[in-house]
Amino acid sequence: MSVNMYQISIPVFTHVLNNLSNILNKGAAHAEAKKIDPTVLINDRLAPDMFPLSRQVQIATDAVKGCAARLANVDIPSFADTEASFPELQERVAKTLAFLKTITPEQINGSEERAVTLKMRGNDVQLQGLAYLNHFVLPNMYFHVTTAYAILRHNGVEIGKMDYLGNS
Amino acid sequence: MSVNMYQISIPVFTHVLNNLSNILNKGAAHAEAKKIDPTVLINDRLAPDMFPLSRQVQIATDAVKGCAARLANVDIPSFADTEASFPELQERVAKTLAFLKTITPEQINGSEERAVTLKMRGNDVQLQGLAYLNHFVLPNMYFHVTTAYAILRHNGVEIGKMDYLGNS
């Protein structure tokens, strides 16, 4: 028995992005119910030099689409990073989910030792596929989704751990 | 080519806990430098009904030791959940790291379809090994480590993304 690269990447990303979409929906509903300008939530951050909610969603989706494309050896879809409303953030998540649907197990499997080159702080960093997934993509995706959750939670949105974990 | 369960669990947990230890060290050093009572940081939370820093560290280590033990089919080490200082939290992380060292690839590999039973909100939930790792353990571990990071960051501790990601 063993595990393949597809099983530990694409369905995990899809699950997490669906949960993120649900969390964003609850944020938008909270703003509407409490008559809060939604941009207050979208521009909030946990520390003055941390990124706001909008950027957390952008980076989480970047981590996922970059990984899917690099492991499948196809071009990374480019999004403009201009989302400034809940509907626009939802649209970005939806576009990422649609891209993930185009990736097949056949494209991903066998990529565990494939060389992946990342630009990090101006330098090229080479990683093998599995190390890239384990030590870069998954920690980044979870970091930015958790931070998006935390920003909304910090602002009183009624979300809980089960919204983050979703139904497995 | 394929991936085995050990590669996507134990070394990942070890990497993340070492990063968490480094982050906690920076929190302790910040408290000392700024003459802040360390318990202010240890008891802080991002929302009134979220857990404080100490509990974030406890749950992150629980997720990891529970997974290692369940997949390896050995008893889960039980810790008392009484940590109330940075040295005590570091001790908990160190005990978890020491436990992970006792787990061999032979014990973990082949566990992807092993039935794992969890108590969740009073009910028994059955998951297969891989789904347990993908949809419960990794999201939980990253959630609580990210939240620990965010609590310290929100309190002005000078940590950055590279402390969270570590050196891969």
Tab-separated table of C-alpha atoms in Angstrom:
chain	number	residue	atom	x	y	z
A	1	MET	CA	0.000	0.000	0.000
A	2	SER	CA	1.084	3.566	-0.536
A	3	VAL	CA	-0.225	7.042	-1.153
A	4	ASN	CA	-0.007	9.094	-4.330
A	5	MET	CA	0.705	12.783	-4.782
A	6	TYR	CA	-2.785	13.561	-6.064
A	7	GLN	CA	-4.438	12.222	-2.906
A	8	ILE	CA	-2.406	14.547	-0.690
A	9	SER	CA	-2.773	17.677	-2.817
A	10	ILE	CA	-5.752	18.450	-5.096
A	11	PRO	CA	-8.646	16.993	-3.015
A	12	VAL	CA	-7.125	18.568	0.121
A	13	PHE	CA	-6.893	21.977	-1.583
A	14	THR	CA	-10.487	21.693	-2.828
A	15	HIS	CA	-11.732	20.792	0.638
A	16	VAL	CA	-9.897	23.711	2.270
A	17	LEU	CA	-11.022	26.261	-0.344
A	18	ASN	CA	-14.643	25.161	0.017
A	19	ASN	CA	-14.319	25.736	3.764
A	20	LEU	CA	-12.707	29.142	3.135
A	21	SER	CA	-15.617	30.072	0.860
A	22	ASN	CA	-18.071	29.114	3.614
A	23	ILE	CA	-16.126	31.196	6.161
A	24	LEU	CA	-16.122	34.217	3.809
A	25	ASN	CA	-19.884	33.811	3.306
A	26	LYS	CA	-20.372	33.981	7.059
A	27	GLY	CA	-18.185	37.101	7.187
A	28	ALA	CA	-20.279	38.792	4.493
A	29	ALA	CA	-23.543	37.781	6.211
A	30	HIS	CA	-22.257	39.137	9.542
A	31	ALA	CA	-21.359	42.497	7.961
A	32	GLU	CA	-24.807	42.729	6.405
A	33	ALA	CA	-26.658	41.725	9.591
A	34	LYS	CA	-24.692	44.164	11.762
A	35	LYS	CA	-24.654	46.919	9.140
A	36	ILE	CA	-20.848	46.924	9.108
A	37	ASP	CA	-19.128	48.207	5.963
A	38	PRO	CA	-17.718	44.937	4.541
A	39	THR	CA	-14.439	46.670	3.661
A	40	VAL	CA	-13.787	47.086	7.398
A	41	LEU	CA	-13.477	43.296	7.610
A	42	ILE	CA	-11.721	42.937	4.267
A	43	ASN	CA	-9.030	45.466	5.212
A	44	ASP	CA	-8.545	44.313	8.799
A	45	ARG	CA	-5.320	42.661	9.934
A	46	LEU	CA	-4.057	41.060	13.149
A	47	ALA	CA	-0.968	43.271	13.378
A	48	PRO	CA	-0.080	46.518	11.595
A	49	ASP	CA	2.560	44.763	9.481
A	50	MET	CA	0.521	41.670	8.686
A	51	PHE	CA	-1.587	41.371	5.530
A	52	PRO	CA	-5.320	42.174	5.541
A	53	LEU	CA	-8.062	39.612	4.956
A	54	SER	CA	-8.164	40.215	1.185
A	55	ARG	CA	-4.453	39.448	0.828
A	56	GLN	CA	-4.755	36.331	3.006
A	57	VAL	CA	-7.289	34.944	0.526
A	58	GLN	CA	-5.096	35.926	-2.429
A	59	ILE	CA	-2.009	34.198	-0.989
A	60	ALA	CA	-3.906	31.058	0.072
A	61	THR	CA	-5.248	30.654	-3.481
A	62	ASP	CA	-1.812	31.479	-4.949
A	63	ALA	CA	-0.203	28.682	-2.911
A	64	VAL	CA	-2.761	26.200	-4.167
A	65	LYS	CA	-2.886	27.121	-7.859
A	66	GLY	CA	0.908	27.428	-7.993
A	67	CYS	CA	1.315	23.953	-6.558
A	68	ALA	CA	-1.301	22.326	-8.781
A	69	ALA	CA	0.248	23.896	-11.884
A	70	ARG	CA	3.877	23.199	-10.949
A	71	LEU	CA	3.258	19.559	-10.019
A	72	ALA	CA	1.156	19.021	-13.167
A	73	ASN	CA	3.678	20.915	-15.287
A	74	VAL	CA	1.169	23.391	-16.744
A	75	ASP	CA	1.106	27.214	-16.709
A	76	ILE	CA	0.074	28.889	-13.458
A	77	PRO	CA	-3.153	30.874	-13.945
A	78	SER	CA	-2.499	34.543	-13.218
A	79	PHE	CA	-5.042	36.565	-11.230
A	80	ALA	CA	-4.828	40.354	-10.893
A	81	ASP	CA	-4.848	40.607	-7.038
A	82	THR	CA	-7.419	43.405	-7.133
A	83	GLU	CA	-10.210	41.770	-5.083
A	84	ALA	CA	-11.740	44.312	-2.686
A	85	SER	CA	-15.159	42.874	-1.781
A	86	PHE	CA	-16.573	39.594	-0.512
A	87	PRO	CA	-18.089	38.732	-3.934
A	88	GLU	CA	-14.719	39.383	-5.598
A	89	LEU	CA	-12.893	37.214	-3.044
A	90	GLN	CA	-15.482	34.459	-3.593
A	91	GLU	CA	-14.907	34.776	-7.337
A	92	ARG	CA	-11.173	34.252	-6.798
A	93	VAL	CA	-11.776	31.141	-4.709
A	94	ALA	CA	-14.218	29.855	-7.357
A	95	LYS	CA	-11.706	30.444	-10.171
A	96	THR	CA	-9.074	28.541	-8.199
A	97	LEU	CA	-11.482	25.659	-7.553
A	98	ALA	CA	-12.356	25.571	-11.278
A	99	PHE	CA	-8.652	25.380	-12.152
A	100	LEU	CA	-8.104	22.518	-9.677
A	101	LYS	CA	-10.896	20.587	-11.442
A	102	THR	CA	-8.896	20.636	-14.682
A	103	ILE	CA	-5.953	18.821	-13.065
A	104	THR	CA	-5.989	15.027	-13.298
A	105	PRO	CA	-4.350	12.428	-11.040
A	106	GLU	CA	-2.268	11.341	-14.050
A	107	GLN	CA	-0.707	14.825	-14.271
A	108	ILE	CA	0.171	14.977	-10.577
A	109	ASN	CA	1.161	11.435	-9.713
A	110	GLY	CA	4.862	10.747	-9.899
A	111	SER	CA	5.716	14.381	-9.139
A	112	GLU	CA	7.177	13.632	-5.678
A	113	GLU	CA	10.750	13.914	-6.954
A	114	ARG	CA	10.075	16.414	-9.746
A	115	ALA	CA	12.277	19.523	-9.432
A	116	VAL	CA	10.263	22.625	-8.589
A	117	THR	CA	11.850	26.083	-8.780
A	118	LEU	CA	10.468	28.889	-6.645
A	119	LYS	CA	11.409	32.547	-6.518
A	120	MET	CA	11.883	33.363	-2.828
A	121	ARG	CA	13.046	36.830	-1.874
A	122	GLY	CA	14.620	37.254	-5.299
A	123	ASN	CA	16.512	33.955	-5.261
A	124	ASP	CA	15.716	30.746	-7.118
A	125	VAL	CA	15.094	27.913	-4.667
A	126	GLN	CA	14.894	24.336	-5.926
A	127	LEU	CA	12.775	21.792	-4.094
A	128	GLN	CA	11.574	18.286	-4.895
A	129	GLY	CA	7.819	17.967	-5.420
A	130	LEU	CA	7.050	16.297	-2.087
A	131	ALA	CA	9.172	18.703	-0.021
A	132	TYR	CA	7.514	21.613	-1.851
A	133	LEU	CA	4.063	20.278	-0.926
A	134	ASN	CA	4.979	19.314	2.675
A	135	HIS	CA	7.108	22.288	3.687
A	136	PHE	CA	5.837	25.141	1.551
A	137	VAL	CA	2.374	24.687	0.041
A	138	LEU	CA	0.427	23.025	2.858
A	139	PRO	CA	1.896	25.217	5.646
A	140	ASN	CA	1.256	28.354	3.553
A	141	MET	CA	-2.276	27.390	2.569
A	142	TYR	CA	-3.233	26.579	6.161
A	143	PHE	CA	-1.449	29.663	7.495
A	144	HIS	CA	-3.392	32.064	5.287
A	145	VAL	CA	-6.759	30.315	5.654
A	146	THR	CA	-6.316	30.215	9.452
A	147	THR	CA	-5.332	33.890	9.471
A	148	ALA	CA	-8.393	34.791	7.360
A	149	TYR	CA	-10.517	32.837	9.860
A	150	ALA	CA	-8.783	34.565	12.790
A	151	ILE	CA	-9.341	38.061	11.357
A	152	LEU	CA	-13.081	37.386	11.019
A	153	ARG	CA	-13.247	35.669	14.423
A	154	HIS	CA	-11.387	38.594	16.031
A	155	ASN	CA	-14.086	40.873	14.537
A	156	GLY	CA	-16.912	38.911	16.101
A	157	VAL	CA	-18.021	36.781	13.154
A	158	GLU	CA	-19.692	33.643	14.525
A	159	ILE	CA	-17.574	30.948	12.992
A	160	GLY	CA	-16.146	27.926	14.735
A	161	LYS	CA	-13.587	25.203	14.281
A	162	MET	CA	-16.041	23.053	12.326
A	163	ASP	CA	-16.315	25.774	9.669
A	164	TYR	CA	-12.550	25.595	9.296
A	165	LEU	CA	-12.361	21.792	9.265
A	166	GLY	CA	-15.490	21.261	7.148
A	167	ASN	CA	-17.072	17.860	6.680
A	168	SER	CA	-14.527	15.244	5.716
B	1	MET	CA	6.907	6.185	-7.696
B	2	SER	CA	4.725	6.890	-4.723
B	3	VAL	CA	4.758	8.411	-1.283
B	4	ASN	CA	4.472	6.641	2.050
B	5	MET	CA	2.538	7.634	5.162
B	6	TYR	CA	5.680	8.230	7.230
B	7	GLN	CA	6.999	10.847	4.774
B	8	ILE	CA	3.826	12.927	5.042
B	9	SER	CA	3.446	12.711	8.819
B	10	ILE	CA	6.331	12.301	11.295
B	11	PRO	CA	9.050	14.434	9.614
B	12	VAL	CA	6.432	17.129	8.883
B	13	PHE	CA	5.311	17.154	12.532
B	14	THR	CA	8.922	17.354	13.725
B	15	HIS	CA	9.645	20.255	11.383
B	16	VAL	CA	6.560	22.192	12.500
B	17	LEU	CA	7.182	21.608	16.226
B	18	ASN	CA	10.773	22.768	15.892
B	19	ASN	CA	9.468	25.961	14.272
B	20	LEU	CA	6.879	26.349	17.046
B	21	SER	CA	9.649	25.984	19.641
B	22	ASN	CA	11.636	28.720	17.898
B	23	ILE	CA	8.566	31.000	17.820
B	24	LEU	CA	7.931	30.423	21.542
B	25	ASN	CA	11.580	31.230	22.276
B	26	LYS	CA	11.180	34.551	20.493
B	27	GLY	CA	7.996	35.227	22.507
B	28	ALA	CA	9.838	34.557	25.768
B	29	ALA	CA	12.797	36.720	24.714
B	30	HIS	CA	10.425	39.562	23.752
B	31	ALA	CA	8.693	39.435	27.148
B	32	GLU	CA	12.060	39.551	28.896
B	33	ALA	CA	13.435	42.399	26.750
B	34	LYS	CA	10.283	44.512	27.140
B	35	LYS	CA	9.777	43.588	30.807
B	36	ILE	CA	6.342	42.134	30.034
B	37	ASP	CA	4.975	39.508	32.416
B	38	PRO	CA	5.217	36.364	30.208
B	39	THR	CA	1.801	35.190	31.409
B	40	VAL	CA	0.267	38.175	29.600
B	41	LEU	CA	1.350	36.556	26.330
B	42	ILE	CA	0.603	33.016	27.468
B	43	ASN	CA	-2.967	33.895	28.447
B	44	ASP	CA	-3.745	36.134	25.487
B	45	ARG	CA	-6.278	35.122	22.843
B	46	LEU	CA	-7.499	36.568	19.525
B	47	ALA	CA	-11.166	36.571	20.548
B	48	PRO	CA	-12.792	36.236	23.981
B	49	ASP	CA	-14.069	32.742	23.129
B	50	MET	CA	-10.912	31.480	21.473
B	51	PHE	CA	-8.235	29.564	23.376
B	52	PRO	CA	-5.166	31.324	24.810
B	53	LEU	CA	-1.608	30.735	23.617
B	54	SER	CA	-0.950	27.970	26.164
B	55	ARG	CA	-3.948	25.950	24.953
B	56	GLN	CA	-2.961	26.466	21.294
B	57	VAL	CA	0.364	24.772	22.043
B	58	GLN	CA	-1.354	21.979	23.971
B	59	ILE	CA	-3.801	21.226	21.140
B	60	ALA	CA	-1.138	21.410	18.417
B	61	THR	CA	0.979	18.847	20.280
B	62	ASP	CA	-2.120	16.729	21.011
B	63	ALA	CA	-2.965	16.553	17.295
B	64	VAL	CA	0.544	15.391	16.494
B	65	LYS	CA	1.075	12.821	19.260
B	66	GLY	CA	-2.438	11.436	18.786
B	67	CYS	CA	-1.801	10.923	15.094
B	68	ALA	CA	1.637	9.367	15.515
B	69	ALA	CA	0.302	6.956	18.136
B	70	ARG	CA	-2.909	6.043	16.302
B	71	LEU	CA	-1.188	5.422	12.974
B	72	ALA	CA	1.589	3.418	14.671
B	73	ASN	CA	-0.956	1.582	16.834
B	74	VAL	CA	0.693	2.414	20.166
B	75	ASP	CA	-0.676	4.152	23.259
B	76	ILE	CA	-1.066	7.932	23.083
B	77	PRO	CA	1.216	9.638	25.654
B	78	SER	CA	-0.895	11.594	28.111
B	79	PHE	CA	0.220	15.076	29.226
B	80	ALA	CA	-1.474	16.941	32.082
B	81	ASP	CA	-2.348	20.196	30.220
B	82	THR	CA	-1.058	22.322	33.090
B	83	GLU	CA	1.633	24.316	31.247
B	84	ALA	CA	1.571	27.962	32.341
B	85	SER	CA	5.002	29.345	31.391
B	86	PHE	CA	7.244	29.443	28.338
B	87	PRO	CA	9.651	26.841	29.815
B	88	GLU	CA	6.707	24.520	30.519
B	89	LEU	CA	5.334	24.944	26.985
B	90	GLN	CA	8.813	24.246	25.598
B	91	GLU	CA	8.971	21.128	27.754
B	92	ARG	CA	5.667	19.940	26.251
B	93	VAL	CA	6.943	20.497	22.711
B	94	ALA	CA	10.187	18.680	23.607
B	95	LYS	CA	8.291	15.704	25.074
B	96	THR	CA	6.216	15.487	21.901
B	97	LEU	CA	9.334	15.641	19.712
B	98	ALA	CA	10.930	12.888	21.833
B	99	PHE	CA	7.848	10.710	21.380
B	100	LEU	CA	7.910	11.242	17.591
B	101	LYS	CA	11.512	10.008	17.567
B	102	THR	CA	10.378	6.633	18.931
B	103	ILE	CA	8.052	6.043	15.954
B	104	THR	CA	9.560	4.202	12.990
B	105	PRO	CA	8.573	4.272	9.325
B	106	GLU	CA	7.713	0.563	9.626
B	107	GLN	CA	5.065	1.340	12.245
B	108	ILE	CA	3.428	4.089	10.199
B	109	ASN	CA	3.683	2.852	6.633
B	110	GLY	CA	0.619	1.021	5.389
B	111	SER	CA	-1.662	2.925	7.744
B	112	GLU	CA	-3.433	4.886	4.969
B	113	GLU	CA	-6.505	2.642	5.131
B	114	ARG	CA	-6.231	1.719	8.814
B	115	ALA	CA	-9.442	2.528	10.720
B	116	VAL	CA	-8.949	5.339	13.216
B	117	THR	CA	-11.636	6.122	15.792
B	118	LEU	CA	-11.880	9.629	17.227
B	119	LYS	CA	-14.129	11.010	19.929
B	120	MET	CA	-15.619	14.207	18.511
B	121	ARG	CA	-18.197	16.089	20.568
B	122	GLY	CA	-19.078	12.912	22.435
B	123	ASN	CA	-19.536	10.765	19.318
B	124	ASP	CA	-17.237	8.122	17.886
B	125	VAL	CA	-16.125	9.094	14.386
B	126	GLN	CA	-14.339	6.549	12.183
B	127	LEU	CA	-11.859	7.702	9.579
B	128	GLN	CA	-9.297	5.938	7.414
B	129	GLY	CA	-5.667	6.771	8.233
B	130	LEU	CA	-5.060	9.026	5.235
B	131	ALA	CA	-8.313	10.991	5.625
B	132	TYR	CA	-7.520	11.403	9.330
B	133	LEU	CA	-4.105	12.859	8.481
B	134	ASN	CA	-5.332	15.026	5.556
B	135	HIS	CA	-8.580	16.366	6.986
B	136	PHE	CA	-8.045	16.363	10.726
B	137	VAL	CA	-4.432	16.225	11.900
B	138	LEU	CA	-2.639	18.510	9.445
B	139	PRO	CA	-5.377	21.214	9.420
B	140	ASN	CA	-5.524	21.127	13.226
B	141	MET	CA	-1.769	21.215	13.725
B	142	TYR	CA	-1.359	24.140	11.333
B	143	PHE	CA	-4.412	25.932	12.754
B	144	HIS	CA	-3.081	25.922	16.303
B	145	VAL	CA	0.540	26.700	15.391
B	146	THR	CA	-0.619	29.585	13.170
B	147	THR	CA	-2.890	30.862	15.946
B	148	ALA	CA	-0.021	30.677	18.457
B	149	TYR	CA	2.093	32.641	15.972
B	150	ALA	CA	-0.732	35.157	15.428
B	151	ILE	CA	-1.221	35.738	19.175
B	152	LEU	CA	2.474	36.562	19.577
B	153	ARG	CA	2.542	38.643	16.388
B	154	HIS	CA	-0.562	40.562	17.514
B	155	ASN	CA	1.345	41.354	20.746
B	156	GLY	CA	4.283	42.804	18.878
B	157	VAL	CA	6.718	39.883	18.977
B	158	GLU	CA	9.105	40.236	16.044
B	159	ILE	CA	8.524	36.996	14.222
B	160	GLY	CA	7.997	36.539	10.515
B	161	LYS	CA	6.796	34.012	8.009
B	162	MET	CA	10.228	32.382	7.816
B	163	ASP	CA	10.027	31.526	11.531
B	164	TYR	CA	6.759	29.739	10.799
B	165	LEU	CA	8.018	27.947	7.684
B	166	GLY	CA	11.484	27.167	9.042
B	167	ASN	CA	14.286	25.879	6.851
B	168	SER	CA	13.173	22.999	4.689
